[in-house]
Amino acid sequence: MADAAPLPEPWSNVPDRFRRRGLRWTPQRRTVIEVLAATDGHITGAALVERCRARDPQTIPSTVYRTLDVLEDLGLVRHGHGADGREEYHAGPGDEHGHLYCADCGGRWEIRADQADTIVDAFRGADGFEVDLSHVTVVGRCADCAASSTA
Amino acid sequence: MADAAPLPEPWSNVPDRFRRRGLRWTPQRRTVIEVLAATDGHITGAALVERCRARDPQTIPSTVYRTLDVLEDLGLVRHGHGADGREEYHAGPGDEHGHLYCADCGGRWEIRADQADTIVDAFRGADGFEVDLSHVTVVGRCADCAASSTA
DNA sequence: ATTAATGCAAACGGTTTGCACTACT
DNA sequence: AGTAGTGCAAACCGTTTGCATTAAT
């Protein structure tokens, strides 16, 4: 009992990668992967648990978190600390991107490449400081919230 | 039972500001303010509780957090998100600057005004996103560390 | 048959809440 | 006296852990 429908593309070979390492491919892990595959960019641990439960109500949080640990060992996800202190996971062999975080509505967006370059250049040029984009979270207010609350 | 030794400078009028609002000045609040006054920059809620307890072992966490809420209402502290995403409180009116944080050596520097402008402009122009500089911490490697490890 | 992985329940750390009591005004 | 603030304990949330059981290999 293991494989059924194929996984979306960057993940299709994951079952093999598991087994090659002596790890086991289980329905629970498949659920986690499926959710990750349907996730664009980042997701908190709690949100992942929630989505897994939507797909399989039997989902147990500890199993999800343990699966995430394994996936991290395999380099398939990375975790960081999100702006609200929750564990945040980045899916996929990812392009390193930072985030914008709206302190009002809690919304999150990826920092686009051109903006990222601006930041990287600003610090590299001036101080020789090498920015690690994957750790950058810029806090502020999004256009909508800025418009509605600043009056 | 309220005032004793004067508070350090940016905070000396805080007791009055409390009372003017109908709020009360208590020994517990004094403890919190004293710790904040001795804190340079950011501190997590938990760390603040810890330091308050060092000063007054009777300190109760909920009192500290409630005091923090009040201080935030008064605009004396703001809470936000640091390099690792944990909830942090930013003490004192004044310094609206972000930080550079070197993940290798742990060093911290302020982001200079010209660099700050670059960042602010990049996001305001593109998305209308209003960056809150006091909450920005850019993680990476400082020139020295980058030089020594990149070979 | 092995032994990795699961389910469950309990424990965790940081924070919040309800409520009777204390003490600032 | 009036009521804001405290102390305490319990609840909370997201996450982690211990352990007996299940199931992939």
Coordinates of C-alpha atoms (C1' of nucleotides) in Angstrom, one line a residue:
Chain A
M1 CA 0.0 0.0 0.0
A2 CA 1.9 3.0 -1.2
D3 CA 1.7 4.5 -4.6
A4 CA -1.5 5.6 -6.4
A5 CA -1.8 8.7 -8.6
P6 CA 1.5 10.2 -9.6
L7 CA 2.8 13.2 -7.7
P8 CA 3.0 16.6 -9.4
E9 CA 6.3 17.2 -11.1
P10 CA 9.0 18.4 -8.8
W11 CA 7.9 15.7 -6.4
S12 CA 7.4 12.6 -8.6
N13 CA 10.6 10.9 -7.7
V14 CA 10.2 11.5 -3.9
P15 CA 8.9 8.0 -3.1
D16 CA 12.1 6.6 -4.6
R17 CA 14.3 9.0 -2.8
F18 CA 12.7 7.9 0.4
R19 CA 13.2 4.3 -0.3
R20 CA 16.7 4.7 -1.5
R21 CA 17.5 6.1 1.9
G22 CA 15.8 3.2 3.7
L23 CA 12.9 5.4 4.6
R24 CA 9.4 4.2 4.0
W25 CA 6.7 5.6 1.7
T26 CA 3.5 5.8 3.6
P27 CA 0.0 7.2 2.8
Q28 CA 0.5 9.8 5.5
R29 CA 3.7 11.1 3.9
R30 CA 2.0 11.1 0.5
T31 CA -0.6 13.3 2.0
V32 CA 2.0 15.8 3.2
I33 CA 3.7 15.8 -0.1
E34 CA 0.5 16.3 -2.0
V35 CA -0.3 19.3 0.2
L36 CA 3.2 20.7 -0.2
A37 CA 3.0 20.2 -4.0
A38 CA -0.2 22.3 -4.0
T39 CA 1.4 25.0 -1.9
D40 CA 3.0 28.0 -3.5
G41 CA 6.1 28.9 -1.6
H42 CA 5.7 28.9 2.1
I43 CA 3.4 27.5 4.7
T44 CA 3.3 27.3 8.5
G45 CA 3.4 24.0 10.2
A46 CA -0.1 24.5 11.6
A47 CA -1.5 25.4 8.2
L48 CA 0.0 22.4 6.7
V49 CA -1.5 20.2 9.4
E50 CA -4.8 21.8 8.7
R51 CA -4.7 21.3 5.0
C52 CA -3.6 17.7 5.4
R53 CA -6.6 17.2 7.7
A54 CA -8.8 18.6 5.0
R55 CA -7.5 16.0 2.7
D56 CA -7.4 13.2 5.3
P57 CA -9.3 13.8 8.5
Q58 CA -7.2 11.2 10.2
T59 CA -4.1 13.3 10.0
I60 CA -2.1 13.5 13.2
P61 CA 0.0 16.6 13.8
S62 CA 3.0 14.8 15.1
T63 CA 3.2 12.7 12.0
V64 CA 3.1 15.8 9.8
Y65 CA 5.9 17.4 11.8
R66 CA 8.0 14.3 11.7
T67 CA 7.5 14.1 8.0
L68 CA 8.7 17.6 7.7
D69 CA 11.8 16.8 9.6
V70 CA 12.6 14.0 7.2
L71 CA 11.8 16.2 4.2
E72 CA 14.2 18.8 5.6
D73 CA 16.9 16.1 5.9
L74 CA 16.4 15.3 2.3
G75 CA 16.6 18.9 1.4
L76 CA 13.1 19.0 0.0
V77 CA 11.9 21.7 2.4
R78 CA 13.6 24.2 4.5
H79 CA 12.2 25.7 7.6
G80 CA 12.6 29.2 9.1
H81 CA 10.8 31.2 11.6
G82 CA 7.9 33.2 10.2
A83 CA 7.0 36.7 11.2
D84 CA 4.5 35.6 13.8
G85 CA 6.9 33.1 15.5
R86 CA 5.4 30.0 14.0
E87 CA 7.5 27.5 12.2
E88 CA 7.4 28.2 8.5
Y89 CA 8.3 25.8 5.8
H90 CA 9.5 26.6 2.3
A91 CA 8.6 23.9 -0.2
G92 CA 10.6 22.6 -3.0
P93 CA 14.2 22.9 -4.1
G94 CA 13.5 26.5 -3.9
D95 CA 14.6 29.8 -5.3
E96 CA 15.6 31.6 -2.3
H97 CA 13.2 34.4 -1.8
G98 CA 12.4 36.8 1.0
H99 CA 8.9 37.9 2.1
L100 CA 6.9 40.9 2.6
Y101 CA 4.7 40.7 5.7
C102 CA 1.8 43.0 6.3
A103 CA 1.5 43.8 10.0
D104 CA -2.1 44.8 9.7
C105 CA -3.7 42.0 7.7
G106 CA -1.0 39.3 8.2
G107 CA -0.7 38.9 4.5
R108 CA 2.5 37.5 3.0
W109 CA 4.0 38.0 -0.4
E110 CA 7.3 37.0 -2.0
I111 CA 9.8 39.6 -2.6
R112 CA 10.3 39.7 -6.4
A113 CA 13.6 39.3 -8.0
D114 CA 14.1 42.9 -9.0
Q115 CA 13.3 44.1 -5.6
A116 CA 15.6 41.5 -4.1
D117 CA 18.4 42.6 -6.3
T118 CA 17.9 46.2 -5.2
I119 CA 18.4 45.1 -1.6
V120 CA 21.3 42.8 -2.3
D121 CA 23.1 45.5 -4.3
A122 CA 22.5 48.2 -1.7
F123 CA 24.3 46.3 1.0
R124 CA 27.0 44.5 -1.1
G125 CA 28.0 47.8 -2.6
A126 CA 28.2 49.8 0.5
D127 CA 29.5 47.4 3.1
G128 CA 30.3 44.2 1.4
F129 CA 27.4 42.6 3.4
E130 CA 26.1 39.5 1.7
V131 CA 22.3 39.4 2.2
D132 CA 20.8 36.0 2.7
L133 CA 17.5 36.5 0.9
S134 CA 15.8 33.4 2.3
H135 CA 15.9 34.9 5.7
V136 CA 14.7 38.4 4.8
T137 CA 11.2 39.3 6.0
V138 CA 10.3 42.9 5.4
V139 CA 7.5 44.0 7.7
G140 CA 5.2 46.9 6.9
R141 CA 1.7 47.6 5.6
C142 CA 0.4 46.4 2.3
A143 CA -1.1 48.8 -0.2
D144 CA -4.6 48.0 0.9
C145 CA -4.1 48.3 4.6
A146 CA -2.0 51.4 4.2
A147 CA -4.8 53.0 2.2
S148 CA -7.6 52.0 4.5
S149 CA -6.0 52.8 7.9
T150 CA -3.8 55.8 7.3
A151 CA -6.9 57.7 6.2
Chain B
M1 CA 3.8 53.3 47.3
A2 CA 4.8 54.3 43.9
D3 CA 7.9 56.4 43.0
A4 CA 11.4 55.9 44.3
A5 CA 14.6 56.5 42.3
P6 CA 14.0 58.4 39.1
L7 CA 13.7 56.5 35.8
P8 CA 16.4 56.9 33.2
E9 CA 15.9 59.6 30.7
P10 CA 13.5 58.8 27.9
W11 CA 11.2 57.3 30.6
S12 CA 11.3 59.8 33.4
N13 CA 7.8 61.2 32.7
V14 CA 6.2 57.8 32.1
P15 CA 4.6 57.7 35.6
D16 CA 2.8 60.9 34.8
R17 CA 1.8 59.8 31.4
F18 CA 0.2 56.8 33.0
R19 CA -1.7 58.8 35.6
R20 CA -2.8 61.4 33.1
R21 CA -4.6 58.6 31.3
G22 CA -6.2 57.3 34.4
L23 CA -3.8 54.4 34.5
R24 CA -2.0 53.6 37.7
W25 CA 1.7 53.6 38.5
T26 CA 2.6 50.4 40.3
P27 CA 5.8 48.8 41.5
Q28 CA 5.4 46.0 38.9
R29 CA 5.1 48.5 36.1
R30 CA 8.1 50.3 37.4
T31 CA 10.1 47.0 37.2
V32 CA 9.1 46.5 33.6
I33 CA 10.0 50.1 32.7
E34 CA 13.4 49.8 34.4
V35 CA 14.2 46.6 32.5
L36 CA 13.1 48.2 29.2
A37 CA 15.2 51.3 30.0
A38 CA 18.2 49.1 30.5
T39 CA 17.5 47.3 27.2
D40 CA 19.1 48.5 24.0
G41 CA 16.9 47.8 21.1
H42 CA 14.8 44.6 20.9
I43 CA 13.7 42.1 23.5
T44 CA 11.4 39.2 23.4
G45 CA 8.5 38.9 25.8
A46 CA 10.0 35.9 27.4
A47 CA 13.3 37.5 27.9
L48 CA 11.7 40.5 29.4
V49 CA 9.8 38.4 31.9
E50 CA 13.1 36.7 32.7
R51 CA 14.9 40.0 33.4
C52 CA 12.1 41.3 35.4
R53 CA 12.2 38.2 37.5
A54 CA 15.9 38.7 38.0
R55 CA 15.1 42.2 39.4
D56 CA 12.0 41.1 41.3
P57 CA 11.6 37.4 41.7
Q58 CA 7.9 37.9 42.4
T59 CA 7.3 38.9 38.8
I60 CA 4.3 37.3 37.2
P61 CA 4.3 36.8 33.4
S62 CA 0.8 37.9 32.9
T63 CA 1.4 41.2 34.6
V64 CA 4.4 41.8 32.4
Y65 CA 2.5 41.1 29.2
R66 CA -0.4 43.2 30.3
T67 CA 2.0 46.1 31.1
L68 CA 3.5 45.6 27.6
D69 CA 0.0 46.0 26.1
V70 CA -0.5 49.2 28.0
L71 CA 2.9 50.5 27.0
E72 CA 2.0 49.7 23.4
D73 CA -1.2 51.7 23.7
L74 CA 0.8 54.6 25.0
G75 CA 3.2 54.3 22.1
L76 CA 6.1 53.6 24.4
V77 CA 6.9 50.2 22.9
R78 CA 6.0 48.5 19.7
H79 CA 6.0 44.8 19.0
G80 CA 7.3 43.3 15.9
H81 CA 9.3 40.6 14.4
G82 CA 13.0 40.1 14.5
A83 CA 15.6 38.2 12.4
D84 CA 14.3 34.8 13.6
G85 CA 10.7 35.8 13.6
R86 CA 10.0 35.7 17.3
E87 CA 7.8 38.2 18.8
E88 CA 9.9 41.1 20.0
Y89 CA 9.3 44.3 21.7
H90 CA 11.0 47.4 20.5
A91 CA 11.6 49.8 23.4
G92 CA 11.4 53.5 23.5
P93 CA 10.4 56.3 21.3
G94 CA 13.0 57.3 18.8
D95 CA 15.3 55.2 16.7
E96 CA 13.4 54.1 13.6
H97 CA 16.2 52.0 12.1
G98 CA 16.5 48.5 10.9
H99 CA 19.4 46.2 11.5
L100 CA 21.9 44.1 9.6
Y101 CA 22.6 40.8 11.3
C102 CA 25.6 38.6 10.5
A103 CA 24.6 35.0 10.8
D104 CA 28.2 33.9 11.2
C105 CA 29.6 36.2 13.8
G106 CA 26.3 37.4 15.3
G107 CA 27.3 41.1 14.8
R108 CA 24.6 43.7 14.4
W109 CA 24.7 47.0 12.6
E110 CA 22.2 49.7 12.0
I111 CA 20.9 50.1 8.5
R112 CA 22.0 53.5 7.3
A113 CA 19.6 56.0 6.0
D114 CA 20.6 55.8 2.4
Q115 CA 20.3 52.1 2.3
A116 CA 17.0 52.3 4.2
D117 CA 15.7 54.7 1.5
T118 CA 16.6 52.3 -1.2
I119 CA 14.6 49.6 0.4
V120 CA 11.6 51.8 1.2
D121 CA 11.5 53.1 -2.3
A122 CA 11.8 49.7 -3.9
F123 CA 8.6 48.5 -2.3
R124 CA 6.6 51.7 -2.2
G125 CA 7.2 52.2 -5.9
A126 CA 6.5 48.7 -7.0
D127 CA 3.6 47.6 -4.8
G128 CA 2.6 50.5 -2.6
F129 CA 3.9 48.5 0.3
E130 CA 4.9 50.7 3.2
V131 CA 8.0 49.3 4.9
D132 CA 8.2 49.6 8.6
L133 CA 11.9 50.2 9.0
S134 CA 12.0 49.6 12.7
H135 CA 11.0 46.0 12.0
V136 CA 13.4 45.2 9.3
T137 CA 16.3 42.9 10.1
V138 CA 18.4 41.8 7.2
V139 CA 20.2 38.6 7.7
G140 CA 23.4 37.6 5.9
R141 CA 27.1 37.6 6.3
C142 CA 29.2 40.7 7.0
A143 CA 32.2 41.6 4.9
D144 CA 34.7 40.0 7.2
C145 CA 32.9 36.7 7.6
A146 CA 32.1 36.6 3.9
A147 CA 35.7 37.1 3.1
S148 CA 37.1 34.5 5.5
S149 CA 34.7 31.7 4.5
T150 CA 34.3 32.2 0.8
A151 CA 38.1 31.9 0.5
Chain C
dA1 C1' 11.1 -10.6 10.4
dT2 C1' 12.8 -6.2 10.7
dT3 C1' 12.4 -1.9 12.2
dA4 C1' 10.6 2.6 10.4
dA5 C1' 6.6 5.1 11.0
dT6 C1' 2.3 5.8 13.1
dG7 C1' -1.3 7.1 16.6
dC8 C1' -2.2 8.7 20.8
dA9 C1' -1.6 11.2 24.8
dA10 C1' 1.0 13.8 27.5
dA11 C1' 4.3 17.7 28.1
dC12 C1' 6.3 21.7 26.4
dG13 C1' 7.2 27.0 26.2
dG14 C1' 5.3 31.3 25.4
dT15 C1' 1.4 33.8 25.9
dT16 C1' -3.5 34.9 27.2
dT17 C1' -7.6 34.7 30.1
dG18 C1' -11.0 34.5 34.1
dC19 C1' -11.7 35.8 38.5
dA20 C1' -11.3 37.0 43.3
dC21 C1' -8.3 40.1 45.7
dT22 C1' -5.2 44.1 46.4
dA23 C1' -3.9 48.7 46.3
dC24 C1' -3.4 53.0 43.6
dT25 C1' -6.1 57.2 43.0
Chain D
dA1 C1' -14.9 54.3 47.7
dG2 C1' -14.1 53.2 43.4
dT3 C1' -11.9 50.8 40.0
dA4 C1' -7.4 49.7 37.7
dG5 C1' -4.1 46.3 38.4
dT6 C1' -2.4 42.1 40.5
dG7 C1' -1.6 37.2 41.5
dC8 C1' -2.8 32.8 40.6
dA9 C1' -4.2 29.0 38.1
dA10 C1' -5.9 27.3 34.2
dA11 C1' -6.5 27.5 29.2
dC12 C1' -4.5 28.2 25.0
dC13 C1' -1.8 27.3 20.6
dG14 C1' 1.7 25.3 17.9
dT15 C1' 5.0 22.0 18.4
dT16 C1' 7.7 18.1 20.5
dT17 C1' 8.3 13.7 22.8
dG18 C1' 7.7 8.8 24.8
dC19 C1' 6.0 4.7 23.9
dA20 C1' 3.2 0.8 22.5
dT21 C1' 1.3 -0.6 18.0
dT22 C1' 1.1 -1.0 13.0
dA23 C1' 2.7 -1.7 8.6
dA24 C1' 6.4 -1.0 4.7
dT25 C1' 10.2 -3.3 3.4

